[in-house]
């Protein structure tokens, strides 16, 4: 399975592409950071992000997209930009007809380090180790995007099967009524 992971951000949006199957080592395909100028109009920044993500989806042809779910932050301005970038990331996968899954930062940290409270340095170190890289991916946004992709490969299949079973059970229950 090839997964494109997106660590949303308006100024810096990390993108990582990883291949693998659950329970096996993953392989790095590539990583990128899409930058936008904070001085530009928000519409131009989102358009640049949208076009860049569309190009990366077209280039790498992932099987699915994993996006970090926005969580509450104290700085409302920052969370708004992150939420907007997240929406563009979700849209990039949906527009290509791909399954899109979102993960909280804690889910991603737990998947790659074993602890949902791991720090950025721990996540970066584990991504470097898990992908057998010679050096840590920089900046941290790229490492976080790779962690998202790894998380989806290792956990996404299970999550999808549980969701499909729940839907099937609900349909079966509805037919009995």
Tab-separated table of C-alpha atoms in Angstrom:
chain	number	residue	atom	x	y	z
A	1	UNK	CA	0.000	0.000	0.000
A	2	UNK	CA	1.293	3.469	-0.857
A	3	UNK	CA	0.162	6.256	1.465
A	4	UNK	CA	0.577	10.002	1.149
A	5	UNK	CA	0.697	11.552	4.627
A	6	UNK	CA	-0.079	15.230	5.145
A	7	UNK	CA	0.945	17.256	8.198
A	8	UNK	CA	-1.228	20.324	7.540
A	9	UNK	CA	0.084	23.813	7.973
A	10	UNK	CA	-0.502	27.042	6.154
A	11	UNK	CA	3.089	28.304	6.218
A	12	UNK	CA	4.678	24.825	6.060
A	13	UNK	CA	2.729	21.722	5.042
A	14	UNK	CA	4.642	18.460	5.372
A	15	UNK	CA	4.019	15.696	2.852
A	16	UNK	CA	5.443	12.179	3.099
A	17	UNK	CA	4.976	9.182	0.846
A	18	UNK	CA	5.578	5.690	2.235
A	19	UNK	CA	4.942	2.154	0.985
A	20	UNK	CA	4.322	-0.853	3.177
A	21	UNK	CA	1.971	-3.398	4.678
A	22	UNK	CA	0.867	-3.835	8.298
A	23	UNK	CA	3.435	-5.595	10.457
A	24	UNK	CA	6.312	-5.133	7.997
A	25	UNK	CA	8.969	-2.445	7.620
A	26	UNK	CA	7.884	0.501	5.491
A	27	UNK	CA	9.832	2.030	2.620
A	28	UNK	CA	10.349	5.738	2.000
A	29	UNK	CA	9.170	6.957	-1.385
A	30	UNK	CA	9.720	10.691	-0.789
A	31	UNK	CA	9.013	13.684	1.401
A	32	UNK	CA	8.364	17.349	0.770
A	33	UNK	CA	7.366	20.572	2.431
A	34	UNK	CA	4.993	22.960	0.687
A	35	UNK	CA	5.696	26.542	1.749
A	36	UNK	CA	3.422	29.559	1.456
A	37	UNK	CA	4.296	33.174	2.156
A	38	UNK	CA	2.521	34.507	5.262
A	39	UNK	CA	2.369	37.913	3.542
A	40	UNK	CA	0.255	36.582	0.669
A	41	UNK	CA	-3.540	36.669	0.637
A	42	UNK	CA	-5.115	33.577	2.224
A	43	UNK	CA	-6.827	32.637	-1.038
A	44	UNK	CA	-3.483	32.519	-2.875
A	45	UNK	CA	-1.862	30.515	-0.089
A	46	UNK	CA	-4.653	27.911	-0.100
A	47	UNK	CA	-4.617	27.766	-3.900
A	48	UNK	CA	-0.851	27.144	-3.908
A	49	UNK	CA	-1.275	24.402	-1.300
A	50	UNK	CA	-4.126	22.831	-3.294
A	51	UNK	CA	-2.160	22.814	-6.548
A	52	UNK	CA	0.995	21.473	-4.882
A	53	UNK	CA	-0.864	18.635	-3.150
A	54	UNK	CA	-2.709	17.769	-6.379
A	55	UNK	CA	0.658	17.536	-8.184
A	56	UNK	CA	2.099	15.274	-5.479
A	57	UNK	CA	-0.974	13.006	-5.530
A	58	UNK	CA	-0.749	12.778	-9.339
A	59	UNK	CA	3.008	12.130	-9.244
A	60	UNK	CA	3.035	9.470	-6.511
A	61	UNK	CA	-0.333	7.797	-7.173
A	62	UNK	CA	-1.018	6.790	-3.542
A	63	UNK	CA	-3.625	4.207	-2.594
A	64	UNK	CA	-4.843	6.461	0.216
A	65	UNK	CA	-4.207	9.731	2.010
A	66	UNK	CA	-3.686	10.247	5.748
A	67	UNK	CA	-4.122	13.742	7.232
A	68	UNK	CA	-3.446	14.902	10.750
A	69	UNK	CA	-6.687	15.826	12.479
A	70	UNK	CA	-6.694	19.379	13.780
A	71	UNK	CA	-6.848	19.640	17.527
A	72	UNK	CA	-7.594	22.614	19.746
A	73	UNK	CA	-4.755	25.049	20.197
A	74	UNK	CA	-4.580	28.181	22.301
A	75	UNK	CA	-3.738	30.393	19.327
A	76	UNK	CA	-7.010	30.710	17.368
A	77	UNK	CA	-5.249	32.257	14.379
A	78	UNK	CA	-2.869	29.284	14.125
A	79	UNK	CA	-5.614	26.687	14.481
A	80	UNK	CA	-7.680	28.403	11.759
A	81	UNK	CA	-4.795	28.229	9.288
A	82	UNK	CA	-4.070	24.634	10.215
A	83	UNK	CA	-7.745	23.703	9.832
A	84	UNK	CA	-7.887	25.348	6.415
A	85	UNK	CA	-4.730	23.514	5.311
A	86	UNK	CA	-6.172	20.262	6.683
A	87	UNK	CA	-9.329	20.733	4.627
A	88	UNK	CA	-7.230	21.268	1.495
A	89	UNK	CA	-5.348	18.046	2.305
A	90	UNK	CA	-8.547	16.052	2.741
A	91	UNK	CA	-9.896	17.532	-0.478
A	92	UNK	CA	-6.736	16.593	-2.406
A	93	UNK	CA	-7.334	12.927	-1.653
A	94	UNK	CA	-11.096	13.062	-2.151
A	95	UNK	CA	-10.742	14.861	-5.482
A	96	UNK	CA	-8.478	12.050	-6.696
A	97	UNK	CA	-11.084	9.482	-5.598
A	98	UNK	CA	-8.854	8.135	-2.824
A	99	UNK	CA	-9.821	7.024	0.661
A	100	UNK	CA	-8.839	9.696	3.195
A	101	UNK	CA	-8.338	8.991	6.875
A	102	UNK	CA	-7.551	11.452	9.656
A	103	UNK	CA	-5.515	10.750	12.785
A	104	UNK	CA	-4.956	12.717	15.964
A	105	UNK	CA	-1.391	13.628	16.898
A	106	UNK	CA	-1.641	11.170	19.834
A	107	UNK	CA	-2.669	8.300	17.526
A	108	UNK	CA	0.289	8.992	15.244
A	109	UNK	CA	2.760	9.250	18.137
A	110	UNK	CA	1.468	6.004	19.650
A	111	UNK	CA	1.711	4.203	16.301
A	112	UNK	CA	5.348	5.110	15.639
A	113	UNK	CA	6.805	5.405	19.158
A	114	UNK	CA	4.502	3.360	21.370
A	115	UNK	CA	3.570	6.458	23.400
A	116	UNK	CA	0.828	8.940	22.581
A	117	UNK	CA	2.710	11.615	24.524
A	118	UNK	CA	6.031	11.301	22.675
A	119	UNK	CA	7.817	14.508	21.744
A	120	UNK	CA	8.743	15.682	18.250
A	121	UNK	CA	12.335	14.488	18.690
A	122	UNK	CA	11.146	10.968	19.566
A	123	UNK	CA	8.801	10.863	16.562
A	124	UNK	CA	11.563	12.062	14.226
A	125	UNK	CA	14.028	9.529	15.655
A	126	UNK	CA	11.573	6.655	15.208
A	127	UNK	CA	10.634	7.705	11.666
A	128	UNK	CA	14.356	7.809	10.825
A	129	UNK	CA	14.826	4.344	12.318
A	130	UNK	CA	11.650	2.766	10.904
A	131	UNK	CA	12.432	3.941	7.377
A	132	UNK	CA	16.186	3.135	7.699
A	133	UNK	CA	17.162	6.684	6.785
A	134	UNK	CA	20.745	7.929	7.020
A	135	UNK	CA	19.600	11.254	8.486
A	136	UNK	CA	16.404	12.557	10.071
A	137	UNK	CA	13.922	14.115	7.640
A	138	UNK	CA	13.899	17.902	7.989
A	139	UNK	CA	12.039	19.998	8.818
A	140	UNK	CA	9.881	18.347	11.488
A	141	UNK	CA	6.795	18.831	9.285
A	142	UNK	CA	8.230	16.281	6.833
A	143	UNK	CA	8.956	13.789	9.626
A	144	UNK	CA	5.418	14.237	10.961
A	145	UNK	CA	3.954	13.601	7.491
A	146	UNK	CA	5.986	10.396	7.184
A	147	UNK	CA	4.789	9.351	10.659
A	148	UNK	CA	1.192	9.865	9.493
A	149	UNK	CA	1.767	7.635	6.475
A	150	UNK	CA	3.370	4.922	8.640
A	151	UNK	CA	0.494	5.186	11.136
A	152	UNK	CA	-2.046	4.704	8.353
A	153	UNK	CA	-0.248	1.688	6.915
A	154	UNK	CA	-0.029	0.024	10.306
A	155	UNK	CA	-3.414	1.065	11.728
A	156	UNK	CA	-5.579	2.197	8.832
A	157	UNK	CA	-6.366	-1.273	7.551
A	158	UNK	CA	-7.579	-2.377	10.959
A	159	UNK	CA	-9.625	0.789	11.397
A	160	UNK	CA	-11.251	0.313	7.978
A	161	UNK	CA	-12.133	-3.329	8.736
A	162	UNK	CA	-13.704	-2.381	12.075
A	163	UNK	CA	-15.711	0.391	10.414
A	164	UNK	CA	-16.869	-1.955	7.616
A	165	UNK	CA	-17.933	-4.575	10.186
A	166	UNK	CA	-19.893	-1.961	12.139
A	167	UNK	CA	-21.673	-0.797	8.970
A	168	UNK	CA	-22.477	-4.404	7.982
A	169	UNK	CA	-23.834	-5.139	11.472
A	170	UNK	CA	-25.992	-2.003	11.382
A	171	UNK	CA	-27.407	-2.971	7.979
A	172	UNK	CA	-28.096	-6.506	9.160
A	173	UNK	CA	-29.872	-5.151	12.244
A	174	UNK	CA	-31.938	-2.772	10.110
A	175	UNK	CA	-33.084	-5.630	7.839
A	176	UNK	CA	-34.341	-7.621	10.820
A	177	UNK	CA	-36.702	-4.853	11.905
